[in-house]
Amino acid sequence: MTIDYLARHRTLLDQALAACADRRHFSGWPENPSSKLHGEDVPAAGKARFEDLLGRPFPLAQPAERGRIGEEVSPYTCEPLGISYPKVDVPALYAAIDSAHGPWAAADPDTRVGVCLEMLARCGEQLFENAHATMHTSGQSYVMAFAGSGANALDRGLEALAYAHKAMADVPRSGRWQRQFGRDGVADLVKQYRLRPRGVGVVICCATFPLWNAYPALCASLATGNPVVLKPHPRAVLPVALVVSACRAVLEEAGFDPNLVTLVADTRAEPATQELLAQPQTAIVDYTGSPVFGSWLEQNCPGKLVFTETAGCNSVVLESTDDLAATARAIAQSLCQASAQMCTSVQNIHVPAAGVRVGGELVPVETVEQALREAVDGWLAEPRRAATLCGTLFDESVQATVDACRERAAGAGTILRDSTGYENPDFPAARTATPLMIAATPDDADWYRQEVFGPVSFVIRHRSADEALEDATRNARECGAITAHVYSTDAAFIERAIDAYHDAGASVACNLHGMPINFAAAYSDYHVTGLNPAGNACLADLAFVAGRFRIVQAKVPAAAPAEKKTG
Amino acid sequence: MTIDYLARHRTLLDQALAACADRRHFSGWPENPSSKLHGEDVPAAGKARFEDLLGRPFPLAQPAERGRIGEEVSPYTCEPLGISYPKVDVPALYAAIDSAHGPWAAADPDTRVGVCLEMLARCGEQLFENAHATMHTSGQSYVMAFAGSGANALDRGLEALAYAHKAMADVPRSGRWQRQFGRDGVADLVKQYRLRPRGVGVVICCATFPLWNAYPALCASLATGNPVVLKPHPRAVLPVALVVSACRAVLEEAGFDPNLVTLVADTRAEPATQELLAQPQTAIVDYTGSPVFGSWLEQNCPGKLVFTETAGCNSVVLESTDDLAATARAIAQSLCQASAQMCTSVQNIHVPAAGVRVGGELVPVETVEQALREAVDGWLAEPRRAATLCGTLFDESVQATVDACRERAAGAGTILRDSTGYENPDFPAARTATPLMIAATPDDADWYRQEVFGPVSFVIRHRSADEALEDATRNARECGAITAHVYSTDAAFIERAIDAYHDAGASVACNLHGMPINFAAAYSDYHVTGLNPAGNACLADLAFVAGRFRIVQAKVPAAAPAEKKTG
């Protein structure tokens, strides 16, 4: 290989490693698409590149193409994107991957890490087209897509790569081993240790954050020597296809076979996942999506490594606060952001029915509910801000969920805040819905103890704050939770809450104000604990990477190492 | 906790960490039981303690005891040991474990590592009684039992503990995270990270090396916060019971509940494994034993972490050598050692039918076979050395295997060296068998491509050395291999062989002479690759430990951390 990519990106890798070690804020890419930072031309060029892709076959020359498929529809225009992708003959593709694999498996770990760093860098150069692609597939707003599917996702990729590097660096390349055996036996051996991949890594991406696990899974598997097949959601192929294109270009430039990274697009009518799982070479599966399929994967892929990130019913326990308006604003932002289609969106808000203590004074629960409702309305008051915050519903099914919940709550007279569409200033046809808030009690547990995907939340009145905490933590343990929040001015309650969530296998944030509480920071927040039903893997820790490769060794007498001619 | 065990054993841990990093020779315990090192009293006292245990209930006060069981028979005397162990009501035991778990899970990782170090130290103080216990259950010779079930096994435990320490130390206890969000949002958070165990670790030990995986699995699971249940083979309970006793004493002394380490003995008629696996709290399974049950475990424990070390058909490829007698001696020692009941014992010796080049001259294959046969006879010539090297057959079933192979080979006229008993100078009733060597060709592949457990080996004539290599590596890939050896003076052949074994997912040793080639060194040899059917786990690497714990976090505003009274 002529280009030393690791040297080119060494500083970035070292910064990531340092951030992982002390968990400080770090980002390798810009989160803000503003033309004040990027100038007018770069964003415009990215948009133009996105528009060029519309209405025609996506330029991806992979082997085993058997026609074209594509069924993406923009949630902003409700029109098909008209892009087609290779329909892949999976066994034929795997044959091509088999041929590609050898030199990559044999390459030095540093070489592979360098190539992955270059891939992330190239993906960082297509943030603008990627933002438009994400927007018109997953339905995120442009600003959200630029950050969430851009810097935030790339950072997760770099974080996973840093861990892969660390785990591989833990295995020395060689060692010298000398000892006596009894009186006569003397051993003096040179030992060489080589890392070997496990097989093909299949990455199943979700519709609403298509790159959020794609980058980390790609980096973790590829850096450790495993070819990667990306299987996007049929509704959000384009962002993944852009990544696959960039990776293949880098592989070719680096002198490797581009089939080490491939795309297998599919349709809802003809899903490809089972066929990918059935290939004997598939050794690793990374999955983000629904808890039902995630848990099926965990139970039904014996002998394969399975990493899942799914969902649960994320909770807030609101016991007391110094500033009700600020607390309500923080929670309401979570209910609005990305139309609550994030894995970190709050669904269940647990409150004591007797009221919430605010600055020492007991405020009735109705007032609290009103504050939450008003805070949501506040976020939505200005149409452009509403559009940036809420984005759209990625799919009709989300609207159907909202409608079903509305009907049920209306029948019970428990709608706290009704959901309507909001006017998107740029896209009149956009599929939008503002938060539906439902008043609930523990009698509604069957309803709120499942993930209701989309902008639907429950304000659950409990007999006490401790009962609220007990319910929220039981739900985390039994139904899953990726995030949990506690608001309390009582240090003892906070301490109990932290212990209770931890005992339930959940992480918890306390008294977060003045920032988007959905935000999970690469290098700092261990995302998904693996201890509750919301997934079995963590972005990112050593366990996310250490099993993706194995170690083989050769030992030879030091006097006559293998390199030396002895015959 | 009043005693700082980590401080007490810090040097030992640091030495182990350093050895893991540079793979040099290191051992924390003596391998040699000689009274020149230990004096007369210490060995005698150990033997006396062992003899005290015979013929009565083993002193182990565990909850959920429902009577006593025990069916150990000494392979040296062929008499029952007469020791009984608690017959455990598994659900009741798990209830006791549940009660024990909390403070251990909450303890600082350093505290847990320290307690595990102290456990290893205590086990190191009972090496002599453990050697006798191992001898009279697993059938190893006294010298072998002292080292193999003593220092060598303890070192594997310390090695696993060092990796557990390293993996846990990779997670900082806390971090400070500060960033801007847009114009107004400022976040300044203190994040606390806590490690959480997964559940109960069940360790299933084998009959012939009962502590070889017991120490590493115990240390890896326990240090990371998981209670451990040890399930010994019904024929080799005593060595494990001694360890459990020592661990429980340390736990009590350290102020923890002793039920964090428990013994579940069973009988062949009423095995306990399935009931242990069925407990929902069982989250981790470590297994050493037969490939059939190992692979069943790998396929049938969805959602649990399963670590297996089983067996395959370990091979030698003998292409050429400078010293045929020395090579034959090295291989023959493997055929004899512990009556080839080791996971590293050679079974299949692949040779070119046209002969082996020795110092530049082609030696006929018959001469090579004769050299191997004579080398075996050489190891056995002196009765006391034969006894030390071969030990006994741990069980009647091994003799039955030898007998069945003798009959089949005799029928085919392919016995190269017949197996007989040998006279054990100290134990006339000992169940002994010398190596049975069988002449074979690739037509016998169905026979030699399975593990034949016990002192049975095949000398397989191939059309060429390359065909020999091809067969040996195919068998490693398809049937499993824990060790593989190549003897060649041709550097190009050695290089091909290393690549071929590595491609087959196997490690390989080249031209080992003058040392026991079965020896796998803790801190230096990665034992089991996980890439072929001989097991999915490695002693020890980060993957062996990193998944045994998970991370939960709490984040609070830096201005008002959880410790501080704010209410």
PDB file of C-alpha atoms in Angstrom, chain A residues 132-241:
ATOM      1  CA  HIS A 132     -30.407  15.731   2.181  1.00  0.00           C
ATOM      2  CA  ALA A 133     -30.437  11.981   1.625  1.00  0.00           C
ATOM      3  CA  THR A 134     -31.213  11.359   5.297  1.00  0.00           C
ATOM      4  CA  MET A 135     -33.836  14.080   5.344  1.00  0.00           C
ATOM      5  CA  HIS A 136     -35.722  12.643   2.374  1.00  0.00           C
ATOM      6  CA  THR A 137     -35.613   9.062   3.623  1.00  0.00           C
ATOM      7  CA  SER A 138     -35.627   9.031   7.411  1.00  0.00           C
ATOM      8  CA  GLY A 139     -37.615  12.231   7.565  1.00  0.00           C
ATOM      9  CA  GLN A 140     -35.263  14.123   9.849  1.00  0.00           C
ATOM     10  CA  SER A 141     -35.013  17.855   9.457  1.00  0.00           C
ATOM     11  CA  TYR A 142     -32.067  19.155   7.504  1.00  0.00           C
ATOM     12  CA  VAL A 143     -30.260  20.462  10.584  1.00  0.00           C
ATOM     13  CA  MET A 144     -30.907  17.247  12.487  1.00  0.00           C
ATOM     14  CA  ALA A 145     -29.873  15.086   9.552  1.00  0.00           C
ATOM     15  CA  PHE A 146     -26.668  17.049   9.127  1.00  0.00           C
ATOM     16  CA  ALA A 147     -25.686  16.535  12.772  1.00  0.00           C
ATOM     17  CA  GLY A 148     -27.372  13.295  13.769  1.00  0.00           C
ATOM     18  CA  SER A 149     -26.599  11.357  10.637  1.00  0.00           C
ATOM     19  CA  GLY A 150     -23.396  13.328  10.117  1.00  0.00           C
ATOM     20  CA  ALA A 151     -20.990  14.308  12.874  1.00  0.00           C
ATOM     21  CA  ASN A 152     -22.801  12.440  15.666  1.00  0.00           C
ATOM     22  CA  ALA A 153     -22.871   9.211  13.675  1.00  0.00           C
ATOM     23  CA  LEU A 154     -19.340   9.604  12.331  1.00  0.00           C
ATOM     24  CA  ASP A 155     -18.131  10.210  15.865  1.00  0.00           C
ATOM     25  CA  ARG A 156     -19.742   6.922  16.921  1.00  0.00           C
ATOM     26  CA  GLY A 157     -17.894   5.295  14.057  1.00  0.00           C
ATOM     27  CA  LEU A 158     -14.592   6.811  15.079  1.00  0.00           C
ATOM     28  CA  GLU A 159     -15.248   5.836  18.680  1.00  0.00           C
ATOM     29  CA  ALA A 160     -15.836   2.189  17.699  1.00  0.00           C
ATOM     30  CA  LEU A 161     -12.736   2.310  15.522  1.00  0.00           C
ATOM     31  CA  ALA A 162     -10.698   3.641  18.441  1.00  0.00           C
ATOM     32  CA  TYR A 163     -11.887   0.720  20.572  1.00  0.00           C
ATOM     33  CA  ALA A 164     -11.112  -1.760  17.789  1.00  0.00           C
ATOM     34  CA  HIS A 165      -7.637  -0.262  17.530  1.00  0.00           C
ATOM     35  CA  LYS A 166      -7.179  -0.504  21.279  1.00  0.00           C
ATOM     36  CA  ALA A 167      -8.344  -4.131  21.440  1.00  0.00           C
ATOM     37  CA  MET A 168      -6.104  -5.165  18.542  1.00  0.00           C
ATOM     38  CA  ALA A 169      -3.135  -3.245  19.926  1.00  0.00           C
ATOM     39  CA  ASP A 170      -3.521  -5.259  23.114  1.00  0.00           C
ATOM     40  CA  VAL A 171      -2.223  -8.297  21.223  1.00  0.00           C
ATOM     41  CA  PRO A 172       1.519  -8.005  20.629  1.00  0.00           C
ATOM     42  CA  ARG A 173       2.867  -9.004  17.214  1.00  0.00           C
ATOM     43  CA  SER A 174       5.475 -11.299  18.713  1.00  0.00           C
ATOM     44  CA  GLY A 175       7.177 -12.371  21.903  1.00  0.00           C
ATOM     45  CA  ARG A 176      10.235 -14.245  23.094  1.00  0.00           C
ATOM     46  CA  TRP A 177       9.676 -17.048  25.564  1.00  0.00           C
ATOM     47  CA  GLN A 178      12.457 -18.788  27.425  1.00  0.00           C
ATOM     48  CA  ARG A 179      12.372 -21.284  30.239  1.00  0.00           C
ATOM     49  CA  GLN A 180      13.856 -24.435  31.713  1.00  0.00           C
ATOM     50  CA  PHE A 181      12.019 -27.725  31.834  1.00  0.00           C
ATOM     51  CA  GLY A 182      13.519 -29.889  34.536  1.00  0.00           C
ATOM     52  CA  ARG A 183      17.252 -30.444  34.407  1.00  0.00           C
ATOM     53  CA  ASP A 184      17.704 -30.843  30.665  1.00  0.00           C
ATOM     54  CA  GLY A 185      14.866 -29.148  28.874  1.00  0.00           C
ATOM     55  CA  VAL A 186      15.454 -25.615  27.667  1.00  0.00           C
ATOM     56  CA  ALA A 187      12.982 -23.774  25.561  1.00  0.00           C
ATOM     57  CA  ASP A 188      13.737 -20.561  23.710  1.00  0.00           C
ATOM     58  CA  LEU A 189      10.911 -19.711  21.376  1.00  0.00           C
ATOM     59  CA  VAL A 190       9.879 -16.829  19.193  1.00  0.00           C
ATOM     60  CA  LYS A 191       6.112 -16.536  19.104  1.00  0.00           C
ATOM     61  CA  GLN A 192       4.245 -14.691  16.406  1.00  0.00           C
ATOM     62  CA  TYR A 193       0.657 -13.638  16.991  1.00  0.00           C
ATOM     63  CA  ARG A 194      -1.702 -12.869  14.144  1.00  0.00           C
ATOM     64  CA  LEU A 195      -5.217 -11.540  14.308  1.00  0.00           C
ATOM     65  CA  ARG A 196      -7.835 -13.317  12.250  1.00  0.00           C
ATOM     66  CA  PRO A 197     -11.346 -12.129  11.424  1.00  0.00           C
ATOM     67  CA  ARG A 198     -14.415 -14.245  12.144  1.00  0.00           C
ATOM     68  CA  GLY A 199     -16.289 -13.935   8.850  1.00  0.00           C
ATOM     69  CA  VAL A 200     -18.723 -11.570   7.214  1.00  0.00           C
ATOM     70  CA  GLY A 201     -20.330  -8.838   9.296  1.00  0.00           C
ATOM     71  CA  VAL A 202     -23.915  -8.003   8.345  1.00  0.00           C
ATOM     72  CA  VAL A 203     -25.104  -4.565   9.429  1.00  0.00           C
ATOM     73  CA  ILE A 204     -28.863  -4.076   9.487  1.00  0.00           C
ATOM     74  CA  CYS A 205     -29.667  -0.378   9.591  1.00  0.00           C
ATOM     75  CA  CYS A 206     -32.864   1.273  10.728  1.00  0.00           C
ATOM     76  CA  ALA A 207     -35.078   3.735   8.900  1.00  0.00           C
ATOM     77  CA  THR A 208     -34.937   6.739  11.193  1.00  0.00           C
ATOM     78  CA  PHE A 209     -31.195   6.864  11.948  1.00  0.00           C
ATOM     79  CA  PRO A 210     -29.729   4.853   9.107  1.00  0.00           C
ATOM     80  CA  LEU A 211     -26.090   5.645   9.868  1.00  0.00           C
ATOM     81  CA  TRP A 212     -26.188   5.721  13.648  1.00  0.00           C
ATOM     82  CA  ASN A 213     -25.101   2.103  13.952  1.00  0.00           C
ATOM     83  CA  ALA A 214     -23.835   1.755  10.411  1.00  0.00           C
ATOM     84  CA  TYR A 215     -20.593   3.642  11.020  1.00  0.00           C
ATOM     85  CA  PRO A 216     -19.719   1.950  14.334  1.00  0.00           C
ATOM     86  CA  ALA A 217     -20.596  -1.550  13.142  1.00  0.00           C
ATOM     87  CA  LEU A 218     -18.806  -0.996   9.845  1.00  0.00           C
ATOM     88  CA  CYS A 219     -15.668   0.262  11.564  1.00  0.00           C
ATOM     89  CA  ALA A 220     -15.686  -2.365  14.297  1.00  0.00           C
ATOM     90  CA  SER A 221     -16.081  -5.289  11.908  1.00  0.00           C
ATOM     91  CA  LEU A 222     -13.992  -3.998   9.025  1.00  0.00           C
ATOM     92  CA  ALA A 223     -11.026  -2.809  11.088  1.00  0.00           C
ATOM     93  CA  THR A 224     -10.828  -6.250  12.684  1.00  0.00           C
ATOM     94  CA  GLY A 225     -10.671  -7.852   9.254  1.00  0.00           C
ATOM     95  CA  ASN A 226     -14.259  -8.832   8.498  1.00  0.00           C
ATOM     96  CA  PRO A 227     -15.935  -7.877   5.200  1.00  0.00           C
ATOM     97  CA  VAL A 228     -19.116  -5.915   5.805  1.00  0.00           C
ATOM     98  CA  VAL A 229     -22.496  -6.161   4.101  1.00  0.00           C
ATOM     99  CA  LEU A 230     -24.802  -3.218   4.797  1.00  0.00           C
ATOM    100  CA  LYS A 231     -28.517  -3.996   4.686  1.00  0.00           C
ATOM    101  CA  PRO A 232     -30.418  -0.703   4.900  1.00  0.00           C
ATOM    102  CA  HIS A 233     -34.092  -0.335   5.713  1.00  0.00           C
ATOM    103  CA  PRO A 234     -36.020  -0.284   2.385  1.00  0.00           C
ATOM    104  CA  ARG A 235     -37.208   3.227   3.238  1.00  0.00           C
ATOM    105  CA  ALA A 236     -33.731   4.620   3.918  1.00  0.00           C
ATOM    106  CA  VAL A 237     -31.259   3.172   1.463  1.00  0.00           C
ATOM    107  CA  LEU A 238     -29.683   6.312   0.039  1.00  0.00           C
ATOM    108  CA  PRO A 239     -27.647   7.435   3.088  1.00  0.00           C
ATOM    109  CA  VAL A 240     -26.230   3.924   3.363  1.00  0.00           C
ATOM    110  CA  ALA A 241     -25.556   3.673  -0.354  1.00  0.00           C
TER     111      ALA A 241
END
